[in-house]
DNA sequence: AAGTTGTTTTGGGTAAATCAAAACAACTTT
DNA sequence: AAAGTTGTTTTGATTTACCCAAAACAACTT
């Protein structure tokens, strides 16, 4: 695992991204971020499949560890749609939501329907202090709609 | 399991409810509905704990089966908040949402913030046909807020 | 170049839920 | 009221996604 690739422009941006979050820059971390650039909303297992191509010898457990660390650092967002395993995406901090296809499980991003810091107002917050509102739209994607 | 309790007024309402959905009325089903009256948002395991008091000999597997059947029949709604096991509730068909406490995992119902059939309009539906919008508000309940 | 700290590997382990076959009970039909 | 049909429940095995902990190791610091 002493495989230090030449720092290309792309990996260099990723390096800064990781370092900037106060984390050590490692090949598995670069590989995970790189994989999620290509495949947003991928599961840990899917990321692992991609990562081990680029960096054979990486363990699934390492991928779980990397995903957890990067999520905790705010570099990734974790979503857990009902019925699926957890998915990860690089787009963070912008209060966007998700469309999930009930036919094929594909996930698409949607900007917030209501405005900038929008969905934070529950009609009756019942004494709760609401920190975040998460919206999931369930439906059929264009492709599955045509297939039906 | 040939324990047929006298049909009280309460169980009688439940019987009609089940029968009306075209399902056979069984003791485990009555017990599950009864348990969920007392504890909305309970997990399969929690329901099982309650049911086996009332109806010893009931298997956990039976509870899973009952929950799945009643959910499929529209008599129960299943919710799966990130980080928890699945929860079930009797309140169905009314497009309500949930407040989840990140401190103690308690769940409260909220009516929809936006109106009657409210959150069905994603700003950019990206070719999707949206069937349902699910909103989860994350925050701290009154109690956890005071404890902090 | 050596040391410190944080990361990854390895291997074991768990919780939640699913699957399938056989035993059984609810409703229907006669 | 009894027998038959269909749907439910039990039992037991299995799967999937994920966590835990110790030891090996690599990244950054001085």
Short mmCIF file of C-alpha atoms (C1' of nucleotides) in Angstrom, two decimals:
data_model
loop_
_atom_site.label_atom_id
_atom_site.label_comp_id
_atom_site.label_asym_id
_atom_site.label_seq_id
_atom_site.Cartn_x
_atom_site.Cartn_y
_atom_site.Cartn_z
CA UNK A 1 0.00 0.00 0.00
CA UNK A 2 3.02 2.30 -0.46
CA UNK A 3 1.64 3.28 -3.80
CA UNK A 4 1.89 7.03 -4.02
CA UNK A 5 0.66 8.12 -7.39
CA UNK A 6 2.05 11.26 -8.98
CA UNK A 7 -0.13 14.11 -7.75
CA UNK A 8 -2.11 15.09 -10.79
CA UNK A 9 -4.17 18.26 -10.85
CA UNK A 10 -7.23 16.33 -9.89
CA UNK A 11 -5.80 14.37 -7.02
CA UNK A 12 -4.09 17.51 -5.87
CA UNK A 13 -7.44 19.22 -5.41
CA UNK A 14 -8.66 16.22 -3.47
CA UNK A 15 -5.55 16.28 -1.30
CA UNK A 16 -6.21 19.84 -0.31
CA UNK A 17 -9.78 19.03 0.36
CA UNK A 18 -8.84 16.28 2.80
CA UNK A 19 -5.98 18.17 4.40
CA UNK A 20 -8.14 21.22 4.76
CA UNK A 21 -10.51 19.19 6.90
CA UNK A 22 -7.64 18.32 9.23
CA UNK A 23 -7.34 14.72 8.09
CA UNK A 24 -4.33 12.80 6.84
CA UNK A 25 -4.17 12.34 3.12
CA UNK A 26 -4.16 8.66 2.23
CA UNK A 27 -4.60 6.70 -0.94
CA UNK A 28 -7.83 5.04 0.21
CA UNK A 29 -9.33 8.44 0.98
CA UNK A 30 -8.33 9.86 -2.37
CA UNK A 31 -9.74 6.79 -4.08
CA UNK A 32 -13.06 7.06 -2.25
CA UNK A 33 -13.51 10.74 -3.09
CA UNK A 34 -12.56 10.04 -6.66
CA UNK A 35 -15.05 7.21 -6.91
CA UNK A 36 -17.83 9.39 -5.50
CA UNK A 37 -17.07 12.05 -8.09
CA UNK A 38 -17.89 9.54 -10.76
CA UNK A 39 -20.79 7.90 -8.93
CA UNK A 40 -22.72 10.11 -6.57
CA UNK A 41 -25.21 8.33 -4.29
CA UNK A 42 -23.13 5.16 -4.31
CA UNK A 43 -23.33 2.67 -1.45
CA UNK A 44 -20.32 1.61 0.62
CA UNK A 45 -20.24 -1.62 -1.31
CA UNK A 46 -20.39 0.10 -4.67
CA UNK A 47 -17.64 2.51 -3.66
CA UNK A 48 -15.59 -0.47 -2.54
CA UNK A 49 -16.03 -2.12 -5.92
CA UNK A 50 -14.73 0.98 -7.63
CA UNK A 51 -11.93 1.65 -5.17
CA UNK A 52 -10.41 -1.78 -5.29
CA UNK A 53 -9.97 -1.47 -9.04
CA UNK A 54 -7.92 1.62 -8.58
CA UNK A 55 -6.21 0.51 -5.41
CA UNK A 56 -6.20 -3.28 -5.06
CA UNK A 57 -5.73 -4.53 -1.54
CA UNK A 58 -8.07 -1.97 -0.04
CA UNK A 59 -10.42 -3.63 2.41
CA UNK A 60 -14.15 -3.09 2.61
CA UNK A 61 -13.65 -2.18 6.23
CA UNK A 62 -11.27 0.59 5.19
CA UNK A 63 -13.96 1.97 2.89
CA UNK A 64 -16.43 2.00 5.77
CA UNK A 65 -13.83 3.78 7.87
CA UNK A 66 -13.04 6.34 5.20
CA UNK A 67 -16.69 7.05 4.53
CA UNK A 68 -17.35 7.55 8.24
CA UNK A 69 -14.33 9.82 8.68
CA UNK A 70 -15.08 11.95 5.65
CA UNK A 71 -18.73 12.22 6.63
CA UNK A 72 -17.82 13.28 10.16
CA UNK A 73 -15.46 15.89 8.68
CA UNK A 74 -18.26 17.29 6.54
CA UNK A 75 -16.66 16.26 3.27
CA UNK A 76 -19.39 13.76 2.49
CA UNK A 77 -23.08 13.55 3.12
CA UNK A 78 -24.65 10.25 4.04
CA UNK A 79 -28.23 9.51 3.09
CA UNK A 80 -30.24 6.47 4.07
CA UNK A 81 -33.37 6.11 1.95
CA UNK A 82 -35.88 3.61 3.30
CA UNK A 83 -35.20 0.18 1.90
CA UNK A 84 -31.64 0.85 0.75
CA UNK A 85 -28.26 0.68 2.33
CA UNK A 86 -26.58 4.02 3.06
CA UNK A 87 -25.52 6.19 0.13
CA UNK A 88 -22.86 8.89 0.02
CA UNK A 89 -22.40 12.06 -1.97
CA UNK A 90 -19.85 14.85 -2.19
CA UNK A 91 -22.42 17.61 -2.48
CA UNK A 92 -22.70 18.92 1.06
CA UNK A 93 -23.89 21.91 2.99
CA UNK A 94 -26.41 23.13 0.45
CA UNK A 95 -29.68 21.79 1.79
CA UNK A 96 -30.67 19.82 -1.26
CA UNK A 97 -33.08 16.93 -1.37
CA UNK A 98 -33.54 13.68 -3.24
CA UNK A 99 -35.82 12.01 -5.73
CA UNK A 100 -35.77 8.25 -5.37
CA UNK A 101 -37.15 5.98 -8.07
CA UNK A 102 -39.23 3.17 -6.63
CA UNK A 103 -38.66 1.20 -9.82
CA UNK A 104 -34.89 1.15 -10.14
CA UNK A 105 -33.60 2.85 -6.98
CA UNK A 106 -31.84 5.57 -8.92
CA UNK A 107 -31.40 8.79 -6.92
CA UNK A 108 -31.37 12.33 -8.26
CA UNK A 109 -30.67 15.58 -6.51
CA UNK A 110 -33.31 18.32 -6.29
CA UNK A 111 -32.82 21.81 -5.01
CA UNK A 112 -35.07 22.76 -2.18
CA UNK A 113 -38.64 23.40 -3.22
CA UNK A 114 -39.40 26.12 -0.72
CA UNK A 115 -36.46 28.50 -0.74
CA UNK A 116 -33.11 29.00 0.81
CA UNK A 117 -33.37 27.63 4.36
CA UNK A 118 -36.75 26.34 3.60
CA UNK A 119 -38.15 23.33 5.09
CA UNK A 120 -37.04 24.16 8.58
CA UNK A 121 -40.47 25.20 9.75
CA UNK A 122 -42.60 22.35 10.93
CA UNK A 123 -46.17 23.55 11.28
CA UNK A 124 -46.25 22.48 14.90
CA UNK A 125 -42.79 21.78 16.20
CA UNK A 126 -44.22 20.23 19.35
CA UNK A 127 -41.50 21.64 21.54
CA UNK A 128 -38.75 20.41 19.24
CA UNK A 129 -35.84 22.54 18.21
CA UNK A 130 -35.62 21.66 14.55
CA UNK A 131 -32.09 21.58 13.16
CA UNK A 132 -32.59 20.06 9.76
CA UNK A 133 -35.35 19.02 7.43
CA UNK A 134 -34.83 16.11 5.11
CA UNK A 135 -37.13 15.62 2.15
CA UNK A 136 -37.35 12.49 0.05
CA UNK A 137 -39.54 12.43 -3.03
CA UNK A 138 -40.65 8.96 -4.08
CA UNK A 139 -41.73 8.29 -7.62
CA UNK A 140 -40.85 6.83 -10.98
CA UNK A 141 -37.93 8.07 -13.05
CA UNK A 142 -38.51 8.85 -16.72
CA UNK A 143 -37.11 5.52 -17.81
CA UNK A 144 -39.16 3.39 -15.45
CA UNK A 145 -42.23 5.41 -16.33
CA UNK A 146 -41.82 4.55 -19.98
CA UNK A 147 -41.18 0.92 -19.20
CA UNK A 148 -44.55 0.76 -17.43
CA UNK B 1 -52.63 -20.62 19.87
CA UNK B 2 -56.32 -21.58 19.92
CA UNK B 3 -56.93 -18.75 22.30
CA UNK B 4 -59.96 -16.89 21.06
CA UNK B 5 -60.69 -14.08 23.43
CA UNK B 6 -64.26 -12.82 23.80
CA UNK B 7 -64.68 -10.08 21.22
CA UNK B 8 -64.76 -6.92 23.28
CA UNK B 9 -65.86 -3.63 21.76
CA UNK B 10 -62.27 -2.70 21.14
CA UNK B 11 -61.13 -5.90 19.55
CA UNK B 12 -64.32 -5.92 17.58
CA UNK B 13 -63.39 -2.64 15.93
CA UNK B 14 -59.99 -4.07 15.14
CA UNK B 15 -61.55 -7.20 13.69
CA UNK B 16 -63.61 -5.15 11.27
CA UNK B 17 -60.59 -3.15 10.37
CA UNK B 18 -58.64 -6.26 9.41
CA UNK B 19 -61.55 -8.00 7.75
CA UNK B 20 -62.36 -4.86 5.80
CA UNK B 21 -58.93 -4.99 4.28
CA UNK B 22 -59.63 -8.49 3.03
CA UNK B 23 -57.38 -10.23 5.50
CA UNK B 24 -58.08 -13.05 7.90
CA UNK B 25 -58.61 -12.01 11.48
CA UNK B 26 -56.07 -13.69 13.74
CA UNK B 27 -54.96 -13.20 17.29
CA UNK B 28 -51.44 -12.09 16.36
CA UNK B 29 -52.88 -9.44 14.05
CA UNK B 30 -55.24 -8.14 16.70
CA UNK B 31 -52.40 -8.08 19.20
CA UNK B 32 -50.12 -6.14 16.85
CA UNK B 33 -52.73 -3.51 16.10
CA UNK B 34 -53.55 -3.26 19.76
CA UNK B 35 -49.90 -2.79 20.66
CA UNK B 36 -49.48 -0.07 18.05
CA UNK B 37 -52.47 1.79 19.46
CA UNK B 38 -50.61 2.09 22.73
CA UNK B 39 -47.17 2.69 21.22
CA UNK B 40 -47.10 4.42 17.88
CA UNK B 41 -43.72 4.45 16.10
CA UNK B 42 -42.70 1.19 17.72
CA UNK B 43 -40.14 -1.10 16.09
CA UNK B 44 -40.84 -4.73 15.17
CA UNK B 45 -38.88 -5.79 18.18
CA UNK B 46 -40.76 -3.47 20.52
CA UNK B 47 -44.08 -4.63 19.13
CA UNK B 48 -42.95 -8.20 19.65
CA UNK B 49 -42.11 -7.46 23.26
CA UNK B 50 -45.60 -6.14 23.82
CA UNK B 51 -47.40 -8.81 21.82
CA UNK B 52 -45.84 -11.75 23.55
CA UNK B 53 -47.10 -10.51 26.89
CA UNK B 54 -50.61 -10.54 25.62
CA UNK B 55 -50.24 -13.63 23.49
CA UNK B 56 -47.37 -15.81 24.67
CA UNK B 57 -46.03 -18.16 22.05
CA UNK B 58 -46.13 -15.62 19.29
CA UNK B 59 -42.91 -15.69 17.31
CA UNK B 60 -40.89 -12.66 16.27
CA UNK B 61 -41.19 -13.93 12.74
CA UNK B 62 -44.96 -13.80 13.02
CA UNK B 63 -44.73 -10.17 14.08
CA UNK B 64 -42.60 -9.39 11.03
CA UNK B 65 -45.15 -11.18 8.89
CA UNK B 66 -48.10 -9.38 10.43
CA UNK B 67 -46.43 -5.99 10.12
CA UNK B 68 -45.64 -6.64 6.47
CA UNK B 69 -49.17 -7.86 5.69
CA UNK B 70 -50.89 -4.98 7.46
CA UNK B 71 -48.56 -2.48 5.84
CA UNK B 72 -49.22 -3.93 2.40
CA UNK B 73 -52.95 -3.73 3.11
CA UNK B 74 -52.66 -0.05 4.01
CA UNK B 75 -53.56 -0.57 7.65
CA UNK B 76 -50.12 0.42 8.85
CA UNK B 77 -47.48 2.84 7.72
CA UNK B 78 -43.84 1.89 7.92
CA UNK B 79 -41.20 4.53 8.44
CA UNK B 80 -37.46 4.03 8.38
CA UNK B 81 -35.61 6.99 9.87
CA UNK B 82 -31.88 6.99 9.20
CA UNK B 83 -30.02 5.17 11.91
CA UNK B 84 -33.03 3.30 13.32
CA UNK B 85 -34.76 0.07 12.58
CA UNK B 86 -38.16 0.33 10.91
CA UNK B 87 -41.05 1.82 12.87
CA UNK B 88 -44.78 1.33 12.39
CA UNK B 89 -47.83 3.46 13.03
CA UNK B 90 -51.57 3.15 12.57
CA UNK B 91 -52.07 6.66 11.31
CA UNK B 92 -52.15 6.24 7.55
CA UNK B 93 -53.25 7.99 4.41
CA UNK B 94 -53.08 11.51 5.78
CA UNK B 95 -49.73 12.72 4.52
CA UNK B 96 -48.23 13.59 7.87
CA UNK B 97 -44.56 13.88 8.65
CA UNK B 98 -42.19 13.18 11.52
CA UNK B 99 -40.01 14.95 14.01
CA UNK B 100 -37.15 12.75 15.16
CA UNK B 101 -35.11 13.62 18.24
CA UNK B 102 -31.41 13.10 17.66
CA UNK B 103 -30.92 12.85 21.40
CA UNK B 104 -33.34 10.14 22.42
CA UNK B 105 -34.81 8.85 19.14
CA UNK B 106 -38.35 9.74 20.11
CA UNK B 107 -40.63 10.36 17.15
CA UNK B 108 -43.55 12.77 16.97
CA UNK B 109 -46.09 13.32 14.25
CA UNK B 110 -46.42 16.68 12.51
CA UNK B 111 -49.07 17.72 10.08
CA UNK B 112 -47.80 18.86 6.76
CA UNK B 113 -46.27 22.31 6.80
CA UNK B 114 -47.29 23.33 3.33
CA UNK B 115 -50.93 22.43 2.97
CA UNK B 116 -53.13 19.54 2.05
CA UNK B 117 -51.27 17.62 -0.65
CA UNK B 118 -48.32 19.77 -0.12
CA UNK B 119 -44.89 18.65 -0.65
CA UNK B 120 -45.62 16.89 -3.88
CA UNK B 121 -44.02 19.52 -6.05
CA UNK B 122 -40.31 19.12 -6.39
CA UNK B 123 -38.86 22.30 -7.84
CA UNK B 124 -37.30 20.38 -10.68
CA UNK B 125 -38.75 16.92 -10.91
CA UNK B 126 -36.09 15.88 -13.43
CA UNK B 127 -38.48 13.72 -15.42
CA UNK B 128 -39.73 11.95 -12.32
CA UNK B 129 -43.37 11.33 -11.65
CA UNK B 130 -43.53 12.13 -7.96
CA UNK B 131 -45.97 10.01 -5.99
CA UNK B 132 -45.13 10.90 -2.45
CA UNK B 133 -43.02 13.31 -0.47
CA UNK B 134 -41.61 12.25 2.83
CA UNK B 135 -40.33 14.86 5.26
CA UNK B 136 -38.25 14.14 8.33
CA UNK B 137 -37.42 16.93 10.72
CA UNK B 138 -34.33 16.30 12.82
CA UNK B 139 -33.82 18.12 16.08
CA UNK B 140 -33.98 17.96 19.84
CA UNK B 141 -37.16 17.26 21.75
CA UNK B 142 -38.10 19.54 24.65
CA UNK B 143 -36.74 17.14 27.20
CA UNK B 144 -33.36 16.61 25.52
CA UNK B 145 -33.11 20.33 24.97
CA UNK B 146 -33.44 21.00 28.67
CA UNK B 147 -30.98 18.25 29.53
CA UNK B 148 -28.36 20.00 27.36
"C1'" DA C 1 15.58 10.30 10.11
"C1'" DA C 2 13.05 9.17 14.06
"C1'" DG C 3 8.89 9.68 16.59
"C1'" DT C 4 4.01 10.39 17.27
"C1'" DT C 5 -0.43 10.02 15.93
"C1'" DG C 6 -3.87 8.56 13.16
"C1'" DT C 7 -5.25 4.89 9.48
"C1'" DT C 8 -5.82 0.45 7.60
"C1'" DT C 9 -5.91 -4.51 7.85
"C1'" DT C 10 -7.58 -8.63 9.68
"C1'" DG C 11 -10.82 -11.31 11.81
"C1'" DG C 12 -14.54 -11.80 14.66
"C1'" DG C 13 -19.20 -10.40 15.74
"C1'" DT C 14 -24.10 -8.38 15.74
"C1'" DA C 15 -28.74 -6.68 14.71
"C1'" DA C 16 -32.41 -6.43 11.59
"C1'" DA C 17 -34.67 -8.59 8.52
"C1'" DT C 18 -35.63 -12.27 4.77
"C1'" DC C 19 -36.54 -17.03 2.98
"C1'" DA C 20 -38.66 -21.62 2.87
"C1'" DA C 21 -40.96 -25.70 4.40
"C1'" DA C 22 -44.03 -27.79 7.39
"C1'" DA C 23 -47.70 -27.29 10.86
"C1'" DC C 24 -51.73 -25.06 11.58
"C1'" DA C 25 -56.00 -21.99 11.83
"C1'" DA C 26 -59.59 -18.99 9.56
"C1'" DC C 27 -63.11 -18.67 6.50
"C1'" DT C 28 -66.03 -20.95 2.87
"C1'" DT C 29 -68.87 -24.41 1.06
"C1'" DT C 30 -71.78 -28.11 1.26
"C1'" DA D 1 -71.61 -29.00 11.57
"C1'" DA D 2 -67.85 -31.03 9.08
"C1'" DA D 3 -64.66 -31.00 5.49
"C1'" DG D 4 -61.93 -28.47 2.34
"C1'" DT D 5 -59.31 -24.58 0.72
"C1'" DT D 6 -56.53 -20.88 1.34
"C1'" DG D 7 -53.87 -18.02 3.88
"C1'" DT D 8 -51.01 -17.65 8.48
"C1'" DT D 9 -47.76 -18.88 11.77
"C1'" DT D 10 -43.95 -21.58 13.49
"C1'" DT D 11 -39.39 -23.17 13.22
"C1'" DG D 12 -34.89 -22.86 11.86
"C1'" DA D 13 -31.50 -21.43 8.71
"C1'" DT D 14 -29.57 -17.54 6.18
"C1'" DT D 15 -28.33 -12.91 4.49
"C1'" DT D 16 -26.98 -8.20 4.38
"C1'" DA D 17 -25.05 -4.16 6.12
"C1'" DC D 18 -22.42 -2.75 9.42
"C1'" DC D 19 -19.62 -2.28 14.00
"C1'" DC D 20 -15.65 -3.50 17.21
"C1'" DA D 21 -10.87 -4.18 18.63
"C1'" DA D 22 -6.05 -5.39 18.25
"C1'" DA D 23 -2.07 -5.35 15.64
"C1'" DA D 24 0.42 -3.71 11.56
"C1'" DC D 25 1.38 0.20 9.22
"C1'" DA D 26 1.77 4.91 6.99
"C1'" DA D 27 1.36 10.10 7.17
"C1'" DC D 28 2.82 14.16 9.02
"C1'" DT D 29 5.84 16.60 12.54
"C1'" DT D 30 10.38 18.20 14.60
#
